[in-house]
Short mmCIF file of C-alpha atoms and ligand atoms in Angstrom, two decimals:
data_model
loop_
_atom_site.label_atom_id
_atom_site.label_comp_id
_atom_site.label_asym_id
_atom_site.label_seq_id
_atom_site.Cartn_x
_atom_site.Cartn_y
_atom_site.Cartn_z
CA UNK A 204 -8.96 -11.49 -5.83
CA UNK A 205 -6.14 -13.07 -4.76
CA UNK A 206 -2.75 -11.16 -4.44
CA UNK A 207 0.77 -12.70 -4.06
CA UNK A 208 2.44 -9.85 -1.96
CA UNK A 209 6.67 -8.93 -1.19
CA UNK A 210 7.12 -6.51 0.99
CA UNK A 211 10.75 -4.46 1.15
CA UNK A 212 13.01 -3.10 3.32
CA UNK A 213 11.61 -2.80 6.82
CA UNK A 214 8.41 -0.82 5.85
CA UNK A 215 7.56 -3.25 3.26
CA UNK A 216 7.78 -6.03 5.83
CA UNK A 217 5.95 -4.68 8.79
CA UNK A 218 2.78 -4.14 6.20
CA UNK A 219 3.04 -7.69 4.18
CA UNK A 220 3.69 -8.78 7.49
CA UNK A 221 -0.21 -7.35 8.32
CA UNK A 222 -1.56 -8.29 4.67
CA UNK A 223 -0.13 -12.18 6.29
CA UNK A 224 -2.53 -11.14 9.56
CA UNK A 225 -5.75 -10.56 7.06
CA UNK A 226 -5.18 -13.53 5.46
CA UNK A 227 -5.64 -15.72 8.50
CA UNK A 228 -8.36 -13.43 9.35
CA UNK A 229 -10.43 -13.95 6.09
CA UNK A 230 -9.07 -18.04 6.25
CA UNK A 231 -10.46 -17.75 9.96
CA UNK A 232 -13.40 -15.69 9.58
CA UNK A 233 -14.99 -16.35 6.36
CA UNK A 234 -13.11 -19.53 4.83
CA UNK A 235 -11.28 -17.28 1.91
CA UNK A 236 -8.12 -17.64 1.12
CA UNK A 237 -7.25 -14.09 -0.62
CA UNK A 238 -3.05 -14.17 -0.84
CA UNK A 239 -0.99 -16.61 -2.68
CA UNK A 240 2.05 -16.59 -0.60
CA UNK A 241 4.11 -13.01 1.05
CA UNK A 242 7.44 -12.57 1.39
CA UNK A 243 9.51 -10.01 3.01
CA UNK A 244 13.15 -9.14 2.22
CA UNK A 245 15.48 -7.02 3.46
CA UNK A 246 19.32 -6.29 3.64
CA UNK A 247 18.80 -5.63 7.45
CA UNK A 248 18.20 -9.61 9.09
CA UNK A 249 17.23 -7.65 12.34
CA UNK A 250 14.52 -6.03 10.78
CA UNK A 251 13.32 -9.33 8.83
CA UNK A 252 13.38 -11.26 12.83
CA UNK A 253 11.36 -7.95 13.97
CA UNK A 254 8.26 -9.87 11.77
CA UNK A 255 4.97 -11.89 13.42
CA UNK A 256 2.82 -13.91 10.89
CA UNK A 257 5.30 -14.28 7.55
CA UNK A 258 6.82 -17.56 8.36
CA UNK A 259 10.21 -17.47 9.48
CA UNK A 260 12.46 -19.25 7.00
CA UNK A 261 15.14 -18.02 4.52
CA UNK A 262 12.64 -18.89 1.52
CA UNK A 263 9.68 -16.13 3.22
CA UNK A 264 12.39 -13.64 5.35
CA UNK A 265 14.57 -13.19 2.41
CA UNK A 266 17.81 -11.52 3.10
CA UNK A 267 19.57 -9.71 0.55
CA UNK A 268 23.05 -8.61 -0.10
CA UNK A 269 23.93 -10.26 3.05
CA UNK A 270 28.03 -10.46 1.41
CA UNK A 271 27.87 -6.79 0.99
CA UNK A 272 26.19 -5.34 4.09
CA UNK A 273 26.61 -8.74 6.69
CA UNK A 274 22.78 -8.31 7.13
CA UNK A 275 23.30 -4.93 8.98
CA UNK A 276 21.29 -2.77 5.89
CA UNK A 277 22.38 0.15 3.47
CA UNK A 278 21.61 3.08 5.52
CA UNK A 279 19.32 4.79 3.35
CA UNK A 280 21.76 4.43 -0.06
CA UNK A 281 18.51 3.17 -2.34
CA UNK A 282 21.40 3.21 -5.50
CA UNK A 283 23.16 0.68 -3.61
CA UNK A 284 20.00 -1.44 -2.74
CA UNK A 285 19.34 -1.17 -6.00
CA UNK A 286 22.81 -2.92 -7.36
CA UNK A 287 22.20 -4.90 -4.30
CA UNK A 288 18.69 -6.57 -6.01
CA UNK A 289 20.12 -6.48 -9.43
CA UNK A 290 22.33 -8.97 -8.13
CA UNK A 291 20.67 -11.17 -5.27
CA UNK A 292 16.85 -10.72 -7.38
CA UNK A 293 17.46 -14.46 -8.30
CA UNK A 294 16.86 -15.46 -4.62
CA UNK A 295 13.18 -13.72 -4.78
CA UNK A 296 12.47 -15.00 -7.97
CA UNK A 297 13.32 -18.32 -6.71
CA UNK A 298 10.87 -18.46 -3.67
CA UNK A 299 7.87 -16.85 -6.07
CA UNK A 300 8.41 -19.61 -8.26
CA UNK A 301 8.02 -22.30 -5.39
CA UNK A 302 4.73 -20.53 -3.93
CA UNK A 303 2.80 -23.53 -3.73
CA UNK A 304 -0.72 -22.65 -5.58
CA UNK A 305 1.02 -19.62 -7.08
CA UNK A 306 -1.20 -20.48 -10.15
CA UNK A 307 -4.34 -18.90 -8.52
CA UNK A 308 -2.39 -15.34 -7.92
CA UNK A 309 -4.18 -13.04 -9.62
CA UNK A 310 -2.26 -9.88 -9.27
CA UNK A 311 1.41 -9.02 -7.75
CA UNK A 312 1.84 -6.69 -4.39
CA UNK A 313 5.05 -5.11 -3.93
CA UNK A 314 5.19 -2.77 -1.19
CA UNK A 315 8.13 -0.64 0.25
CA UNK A 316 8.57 3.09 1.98
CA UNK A 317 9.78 5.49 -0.31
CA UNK A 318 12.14 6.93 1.85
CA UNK A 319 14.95 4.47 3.15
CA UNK A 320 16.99 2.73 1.34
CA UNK A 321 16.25 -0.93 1.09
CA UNK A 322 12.73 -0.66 0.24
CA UNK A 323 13.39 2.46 -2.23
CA UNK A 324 16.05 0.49 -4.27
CA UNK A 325 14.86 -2.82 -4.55
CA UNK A 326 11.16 -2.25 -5.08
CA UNK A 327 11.49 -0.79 -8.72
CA UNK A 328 14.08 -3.01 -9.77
CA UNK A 329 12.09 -6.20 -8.79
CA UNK A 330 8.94 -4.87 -9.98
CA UNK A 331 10.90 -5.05 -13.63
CA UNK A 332 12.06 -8.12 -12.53
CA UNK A 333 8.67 -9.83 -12.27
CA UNK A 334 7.09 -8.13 -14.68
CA UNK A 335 9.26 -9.92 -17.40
CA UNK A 336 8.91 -12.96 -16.02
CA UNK A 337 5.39 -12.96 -15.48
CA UNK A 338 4.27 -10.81 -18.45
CA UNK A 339 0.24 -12.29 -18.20
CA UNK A 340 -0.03 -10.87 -14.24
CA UNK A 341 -0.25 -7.20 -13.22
CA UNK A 342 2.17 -5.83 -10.87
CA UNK A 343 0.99 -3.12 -8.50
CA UNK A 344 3.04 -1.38 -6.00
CA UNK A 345 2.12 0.27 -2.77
CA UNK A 346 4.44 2.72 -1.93
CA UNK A 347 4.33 4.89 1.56
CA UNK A 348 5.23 8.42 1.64
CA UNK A 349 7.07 9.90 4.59
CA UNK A 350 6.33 12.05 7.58
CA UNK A 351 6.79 15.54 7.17
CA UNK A 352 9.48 15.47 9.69
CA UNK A 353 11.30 13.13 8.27
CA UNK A 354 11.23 15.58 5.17
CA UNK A 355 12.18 18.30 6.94
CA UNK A 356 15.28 17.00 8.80
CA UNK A 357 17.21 14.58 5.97
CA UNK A 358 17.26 15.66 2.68
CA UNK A 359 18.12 11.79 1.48
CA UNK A 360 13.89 11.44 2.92
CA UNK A 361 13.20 13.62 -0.64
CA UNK A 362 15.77 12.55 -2.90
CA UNK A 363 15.00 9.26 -2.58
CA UNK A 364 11.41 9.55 -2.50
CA UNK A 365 11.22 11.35 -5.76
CA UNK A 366 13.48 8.88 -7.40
CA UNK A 367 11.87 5.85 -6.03
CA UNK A 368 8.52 7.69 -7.31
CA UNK A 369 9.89 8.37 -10.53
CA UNK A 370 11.48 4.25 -11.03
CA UNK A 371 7.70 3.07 -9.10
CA UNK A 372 6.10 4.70 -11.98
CA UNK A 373 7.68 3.60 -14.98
CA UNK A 374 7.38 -0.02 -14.21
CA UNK A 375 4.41 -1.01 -12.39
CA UNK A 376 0.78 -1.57 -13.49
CA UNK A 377 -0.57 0.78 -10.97
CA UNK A 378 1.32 2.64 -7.70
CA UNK A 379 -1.38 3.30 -4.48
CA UNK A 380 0.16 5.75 -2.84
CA UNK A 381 -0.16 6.16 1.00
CA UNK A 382 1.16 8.89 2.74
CA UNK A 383 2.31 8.73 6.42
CA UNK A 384 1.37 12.40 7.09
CA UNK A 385 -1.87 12.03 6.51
CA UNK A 386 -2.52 9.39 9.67
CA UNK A 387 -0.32 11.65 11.65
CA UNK A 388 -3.68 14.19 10.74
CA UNK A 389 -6.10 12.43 11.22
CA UNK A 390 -5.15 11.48 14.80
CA UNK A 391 -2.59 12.91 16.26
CA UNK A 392 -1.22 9.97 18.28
CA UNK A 393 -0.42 8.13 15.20
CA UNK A 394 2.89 10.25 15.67
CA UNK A 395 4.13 7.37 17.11
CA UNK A 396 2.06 4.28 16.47
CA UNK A 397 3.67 3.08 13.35
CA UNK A 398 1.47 -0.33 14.12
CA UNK A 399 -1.78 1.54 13.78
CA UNK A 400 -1.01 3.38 10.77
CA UNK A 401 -0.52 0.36 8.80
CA UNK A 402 -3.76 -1.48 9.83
CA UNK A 403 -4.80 1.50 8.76
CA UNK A 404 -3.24 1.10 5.16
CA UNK A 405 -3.97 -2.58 5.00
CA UNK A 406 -8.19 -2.55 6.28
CA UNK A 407 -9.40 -1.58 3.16
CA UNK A 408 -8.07 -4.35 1.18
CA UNK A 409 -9.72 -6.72 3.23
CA UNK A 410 -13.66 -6.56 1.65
CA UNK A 411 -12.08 -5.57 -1.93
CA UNK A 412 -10.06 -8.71 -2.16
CA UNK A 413 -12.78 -10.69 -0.24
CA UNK A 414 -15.60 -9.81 -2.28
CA UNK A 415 -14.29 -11.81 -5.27
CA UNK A 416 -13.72 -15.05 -3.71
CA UNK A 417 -17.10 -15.88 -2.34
CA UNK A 418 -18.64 -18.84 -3.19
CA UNK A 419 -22.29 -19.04 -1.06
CA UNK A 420 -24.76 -17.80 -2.45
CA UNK A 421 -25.55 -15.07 0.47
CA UNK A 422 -22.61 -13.39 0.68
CA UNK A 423 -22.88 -12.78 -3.26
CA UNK A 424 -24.38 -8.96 -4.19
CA UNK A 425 -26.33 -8.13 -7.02
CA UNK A 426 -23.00 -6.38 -8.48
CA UNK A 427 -20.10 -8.80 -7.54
CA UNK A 428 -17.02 -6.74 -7.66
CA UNK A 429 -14.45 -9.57 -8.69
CA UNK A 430 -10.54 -9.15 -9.74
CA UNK A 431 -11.52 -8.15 -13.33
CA UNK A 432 -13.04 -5.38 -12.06
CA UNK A 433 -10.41 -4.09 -9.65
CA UNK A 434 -7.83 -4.70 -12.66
CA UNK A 435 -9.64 -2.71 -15.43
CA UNK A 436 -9.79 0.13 -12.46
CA UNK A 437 -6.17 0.25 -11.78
CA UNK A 438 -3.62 2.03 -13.90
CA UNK A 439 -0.68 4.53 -13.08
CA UNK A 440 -1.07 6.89 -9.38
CA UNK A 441 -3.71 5.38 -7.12
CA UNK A 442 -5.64 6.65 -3.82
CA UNK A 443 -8.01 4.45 -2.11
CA UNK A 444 -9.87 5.41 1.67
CA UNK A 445 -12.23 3.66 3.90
CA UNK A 446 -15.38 5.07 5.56
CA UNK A 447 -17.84 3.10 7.58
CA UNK A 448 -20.71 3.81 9.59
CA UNK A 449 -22.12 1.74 12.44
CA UNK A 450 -25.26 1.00 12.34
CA UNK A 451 -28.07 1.52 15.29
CA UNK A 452 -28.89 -1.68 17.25
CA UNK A 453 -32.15 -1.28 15.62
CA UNK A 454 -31.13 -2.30 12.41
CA UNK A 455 -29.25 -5.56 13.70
CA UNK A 456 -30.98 -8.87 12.97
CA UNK A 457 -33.73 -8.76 15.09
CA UNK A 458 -35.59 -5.62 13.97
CA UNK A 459 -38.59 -6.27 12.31
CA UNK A 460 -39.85 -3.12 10.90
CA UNK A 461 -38.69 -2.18 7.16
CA UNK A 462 -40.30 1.32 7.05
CA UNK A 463 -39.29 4.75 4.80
CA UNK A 464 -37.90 6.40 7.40
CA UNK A 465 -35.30 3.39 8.30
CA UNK A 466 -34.64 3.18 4.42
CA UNK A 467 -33.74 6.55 4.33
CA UNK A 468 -31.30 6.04 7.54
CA UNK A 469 -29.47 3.58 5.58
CA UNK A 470 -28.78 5.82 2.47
CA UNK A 471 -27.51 8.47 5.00
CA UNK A 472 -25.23 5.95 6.25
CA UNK A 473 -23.88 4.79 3.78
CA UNK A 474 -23.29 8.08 1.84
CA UNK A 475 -21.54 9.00 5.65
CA UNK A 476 -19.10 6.15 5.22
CA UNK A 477 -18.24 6.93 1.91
CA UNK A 478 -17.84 10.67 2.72
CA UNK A 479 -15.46 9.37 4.77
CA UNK A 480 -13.28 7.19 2.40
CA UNK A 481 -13.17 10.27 0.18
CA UNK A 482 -12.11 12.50 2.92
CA UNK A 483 -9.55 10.37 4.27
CA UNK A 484 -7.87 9.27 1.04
CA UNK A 485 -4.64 7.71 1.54
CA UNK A 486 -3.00 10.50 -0.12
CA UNK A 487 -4.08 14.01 -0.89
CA UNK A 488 -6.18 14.17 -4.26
CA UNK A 489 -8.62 16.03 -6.90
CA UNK A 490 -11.34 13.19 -7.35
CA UNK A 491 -11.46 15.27 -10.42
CA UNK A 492 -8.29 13.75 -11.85
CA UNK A 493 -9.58 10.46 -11.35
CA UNK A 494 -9.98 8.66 -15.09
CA UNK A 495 -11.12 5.39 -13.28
CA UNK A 496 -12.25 4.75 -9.90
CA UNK A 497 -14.27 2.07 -7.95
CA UNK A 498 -16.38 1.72 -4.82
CA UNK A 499 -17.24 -1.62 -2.98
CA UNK A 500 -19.98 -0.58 -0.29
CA UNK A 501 -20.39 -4.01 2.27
CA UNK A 502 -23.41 -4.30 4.57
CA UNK A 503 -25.46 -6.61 6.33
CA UNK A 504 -28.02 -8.22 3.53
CA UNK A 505 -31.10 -6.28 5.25
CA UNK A 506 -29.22 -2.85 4.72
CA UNK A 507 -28.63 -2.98 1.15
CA UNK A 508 -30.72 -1.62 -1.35
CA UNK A 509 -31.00 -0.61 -5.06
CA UNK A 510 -31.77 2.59 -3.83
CA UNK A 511 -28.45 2.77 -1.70
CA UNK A 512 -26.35 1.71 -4.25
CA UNK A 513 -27.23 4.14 -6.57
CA UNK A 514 -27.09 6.72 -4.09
CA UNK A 515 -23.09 6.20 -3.72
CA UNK A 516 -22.55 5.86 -7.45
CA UNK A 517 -24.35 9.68 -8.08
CA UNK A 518 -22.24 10.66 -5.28
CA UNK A 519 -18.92 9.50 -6.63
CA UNK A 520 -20.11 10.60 -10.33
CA UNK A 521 -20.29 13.97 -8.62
CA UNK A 522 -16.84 14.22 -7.59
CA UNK A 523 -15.07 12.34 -9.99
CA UNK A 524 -16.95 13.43 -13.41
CA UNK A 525 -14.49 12.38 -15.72
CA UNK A 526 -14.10 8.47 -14.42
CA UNK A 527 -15.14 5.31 -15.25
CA UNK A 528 -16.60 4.06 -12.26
CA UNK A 529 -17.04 0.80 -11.82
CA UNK A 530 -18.74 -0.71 -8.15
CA UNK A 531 -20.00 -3.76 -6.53
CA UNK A 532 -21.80 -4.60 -3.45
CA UNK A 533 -21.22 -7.04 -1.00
CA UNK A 534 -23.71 -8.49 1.65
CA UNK A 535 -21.26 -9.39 4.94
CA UNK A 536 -20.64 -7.58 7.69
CA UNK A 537 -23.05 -7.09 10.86
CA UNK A 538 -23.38 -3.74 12.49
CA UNK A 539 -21.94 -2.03 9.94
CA UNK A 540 -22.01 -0.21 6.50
CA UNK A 541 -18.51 0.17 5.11
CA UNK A 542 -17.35 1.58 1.26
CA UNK A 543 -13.93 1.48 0.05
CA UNK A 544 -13.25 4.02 -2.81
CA UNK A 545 -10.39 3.80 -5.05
CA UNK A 546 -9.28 6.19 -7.81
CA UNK A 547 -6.85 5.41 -9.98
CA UNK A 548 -5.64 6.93 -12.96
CA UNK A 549 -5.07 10.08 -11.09
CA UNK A 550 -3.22 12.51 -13.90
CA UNK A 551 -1.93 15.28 -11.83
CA UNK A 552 -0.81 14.70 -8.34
CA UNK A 553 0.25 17.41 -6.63
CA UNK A 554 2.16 15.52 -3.81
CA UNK A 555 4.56 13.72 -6.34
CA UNK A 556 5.02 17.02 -8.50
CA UNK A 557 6.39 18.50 -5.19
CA UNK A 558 8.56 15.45 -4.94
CA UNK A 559 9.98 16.42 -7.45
CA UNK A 560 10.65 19.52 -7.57
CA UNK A 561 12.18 19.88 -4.06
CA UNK A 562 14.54 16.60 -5.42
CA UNK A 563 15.86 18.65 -8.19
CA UNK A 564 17.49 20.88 -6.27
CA UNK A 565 18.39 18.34 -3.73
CA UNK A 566 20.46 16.30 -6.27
CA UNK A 567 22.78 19.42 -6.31
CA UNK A 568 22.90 20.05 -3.02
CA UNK A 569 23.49 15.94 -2.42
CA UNK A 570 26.21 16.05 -4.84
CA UNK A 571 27.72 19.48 -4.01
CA UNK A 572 28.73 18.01 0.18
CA UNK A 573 29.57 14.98 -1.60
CA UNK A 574 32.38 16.97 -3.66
CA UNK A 575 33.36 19.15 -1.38
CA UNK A 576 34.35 16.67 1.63
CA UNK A 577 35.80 14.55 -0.62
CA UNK A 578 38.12 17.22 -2.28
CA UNK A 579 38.39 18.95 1.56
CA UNK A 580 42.13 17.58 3.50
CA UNK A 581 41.43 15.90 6.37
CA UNK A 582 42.21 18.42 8.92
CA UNK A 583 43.21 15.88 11.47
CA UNK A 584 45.70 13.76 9.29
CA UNK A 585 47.50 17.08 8.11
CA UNK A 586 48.31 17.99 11.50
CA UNK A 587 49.91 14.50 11.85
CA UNK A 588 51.98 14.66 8.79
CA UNK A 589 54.98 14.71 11.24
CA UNK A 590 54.75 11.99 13.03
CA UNK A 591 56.02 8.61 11.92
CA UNK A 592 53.73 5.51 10.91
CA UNK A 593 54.22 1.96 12.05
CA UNK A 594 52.57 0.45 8.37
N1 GTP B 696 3.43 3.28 7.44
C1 GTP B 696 4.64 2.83 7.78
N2 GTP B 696 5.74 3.54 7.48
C2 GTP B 696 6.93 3.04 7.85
C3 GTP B 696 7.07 1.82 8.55
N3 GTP B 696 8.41 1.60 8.78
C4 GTP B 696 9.05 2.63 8.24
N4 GTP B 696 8.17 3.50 7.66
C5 GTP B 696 8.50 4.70 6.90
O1 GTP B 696 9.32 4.27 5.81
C6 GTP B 696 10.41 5.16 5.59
C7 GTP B 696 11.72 4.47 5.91
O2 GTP B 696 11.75 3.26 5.31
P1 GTP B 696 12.28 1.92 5.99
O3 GTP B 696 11.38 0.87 5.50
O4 GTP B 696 12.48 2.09 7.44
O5 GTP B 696 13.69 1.84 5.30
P2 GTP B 696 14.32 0.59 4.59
O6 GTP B 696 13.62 0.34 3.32
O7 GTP B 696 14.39 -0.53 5.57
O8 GTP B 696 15.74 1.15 4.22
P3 GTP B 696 17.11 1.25 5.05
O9 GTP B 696 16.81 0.88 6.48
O10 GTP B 696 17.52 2.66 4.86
O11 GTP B 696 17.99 0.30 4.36
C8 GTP B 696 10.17 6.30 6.52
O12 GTP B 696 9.46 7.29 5.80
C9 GTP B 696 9.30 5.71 7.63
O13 GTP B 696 8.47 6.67 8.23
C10 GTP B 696 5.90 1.09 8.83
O14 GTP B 696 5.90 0.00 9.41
N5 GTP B 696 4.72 1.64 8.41
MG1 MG B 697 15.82 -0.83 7.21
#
């Protein structure tokens, strides 16, 4: 499948700016191309120079609003990044529509953080942007929750959140969700490795958008999982997770042996790896609420089996009994037995509900400081109401 991808505000950027990394690595690696062309684009032009592997002109590091803000950002005001794209969305538009073999893009990317400002106000009003100008292409959005901290310390972190959720929603094709807390648990020095969360985030997009583009015969499964597949999957809130298992030197090319005993070793592997994916979902999730999900499991040729396969799919039936579930397999790797699971169509997510809630009562809180500073005397001026001005 290939995906063209925009990332937004400086979240947005620093993970296109890794989806630009996997590209070279599956161009590199396994002779795929699997994105059409990324952008990034921001108000801030620090944050856009702060990039590695998006290349570094004005048509790929798009800076917006630059007559408004002189490139220095919005400072978490996602209304006014919003006005901001309304107006300069031509510019993006413009460097889509140059992407040279845009043709082949299967799907659109657009990824920002919910919480600042940039990426919270322009991501929903391009995503309406594209999707009337490219009404025959799906538009998905990845959108990453904040740290708990971050919650608990700035009450813009929830308003904008919520209404960035709320916006997300009503325009894209599907929203993954990925939230930042939930690296932070898994390993606690994530706290501060920003860089590690999102390869992370990006890793297990690399199979699931490889898988489609093979060409040789060997690296084709008996189920190829191809874009069709991941498209008929995706619809409204989204969680996907990784898992993988490495595999004992035994099992690597040179063993010879294909007994019961290392047959059954596999099938615990690989039901380990996707334990895994479902237990580190990017964001917290009932499987059960899952109308549609998908698992890609990717192992060494010698490793798969019918047997194995059908192993995962009872597992994931178990869990998710009310969805569609649609899977492929995919012979690469070495070492290794790796499953990505994605479940889509999620219809009650806690996480967002609480969004939600808590933003309610923000708004009037937000709008109650705004009112009473601006209807509160300036305590310094009215002590200087004696003195003479120069103006
Ligand atoms: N996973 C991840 N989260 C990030 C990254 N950068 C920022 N965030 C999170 O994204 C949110 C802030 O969004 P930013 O992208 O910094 O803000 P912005 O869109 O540039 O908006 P302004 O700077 O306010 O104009 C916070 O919740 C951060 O924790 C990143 O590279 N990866
Ligand atoms: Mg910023």
């Amino acid at each position: 499948m290939k995906l063209l991808i925009v990332g937004f505000g400086q979240c947005g950027g620093r993970i296109a700016d890794g989806f630009a990394r996997l590209n070279k690595r599956s161009r590199g690696r396994r002779g795929l191309e699997i994105i059409t062309g990324i952008y990034a684009v921001n108000t801030d032009a620090a944050d856009l120079s702060g990039l590695y592997n998006i290349r570094a002109d004005y048509q790929h590091r798009i800076l917006i609003g630059g007559d408004k803000t002189r490139g220095h950002g919005v400072a978490k005001m996602s209304e006014a990044a919003a006005d901001i794209a309304r107006e300069d969305g031509d510019k993006i538009i413009d460097a889509i529509r140059t992407t040279k073999r845009f043709f082949e893009t299967d799907a659109f990317l657009l990824i920002a953080g919910a919480a600042g400002g940039t990426g919270s106000g322009t991501l929903p009003v391009m995503i309406q942007r594209i999707k009337e100008r490219y009404v025959d292409k799906p538009v998905y959005a990845l959108v990453v929750l904040p740290f708990e901290h971050e919650e608990e310390t700035e009450e813009r972190t929830i308003y904008n959140t919520a209404v960035c959720l709320k916006s997300v929603y009503s325009v894209a094709d599907a929203v993954f969700l990925t939230d930042n807390q939930r690296y932070v648990k898994k390993d606690i020095s994530l706290r501060n490795n920003i860089a590690k969360i999102n390869d992370m985030i990006i890793d297990p997009f690399y199979n699931l958008l490889c898988a489609g583009e093979e060409k040789k015969a060997k690296y084709i499964g008996t189920k190829m999982l191809d874009a069709g597949d991941i498209m008929h999957t995706l619809s409204g809130w989204t969680a996907f997770g990784y898992g993988k298992s490495l595999l004992p030197l035994i099992n690597l090319p040179f063993a010879v042996t294909r007994n019961f005993r290392k047959k059954s070793s596999e099938t615990h592997k690989g039901i380990q790896a996707m334990d895994q994916a479902i237990s580190e979902l990017s964001v917290h999730c009932d499987p059960k609420d899952s109308a549609s999900a998908l698992y890609l499991l990717t192992a060494p040729s010698k490793e798969m089996n019918v047997e194995l396969v059908k192993e995962l799919g009872d597992s994931l039936r178990s869990i998710a009994p009310e969805a569609i579930i649609r899977n492929g397999d995919y012979p690469r790797e070495s070492g290794e037995i790796n499953v990505v699971v994605i479940l889509s169509r999620l219809n009650e997510l806690e996480k967002v509900k609480q969004y939600y809630i808590k933003a309610s009562s923000v708004v009037a809180e937000i709008e109650r400081k705004q009112e009473s500073m601006a209807d509160k005397p300036n305590a310094t001026e009215e002590v200087s109401k004696d003195i003479p001005t120069l103006l």
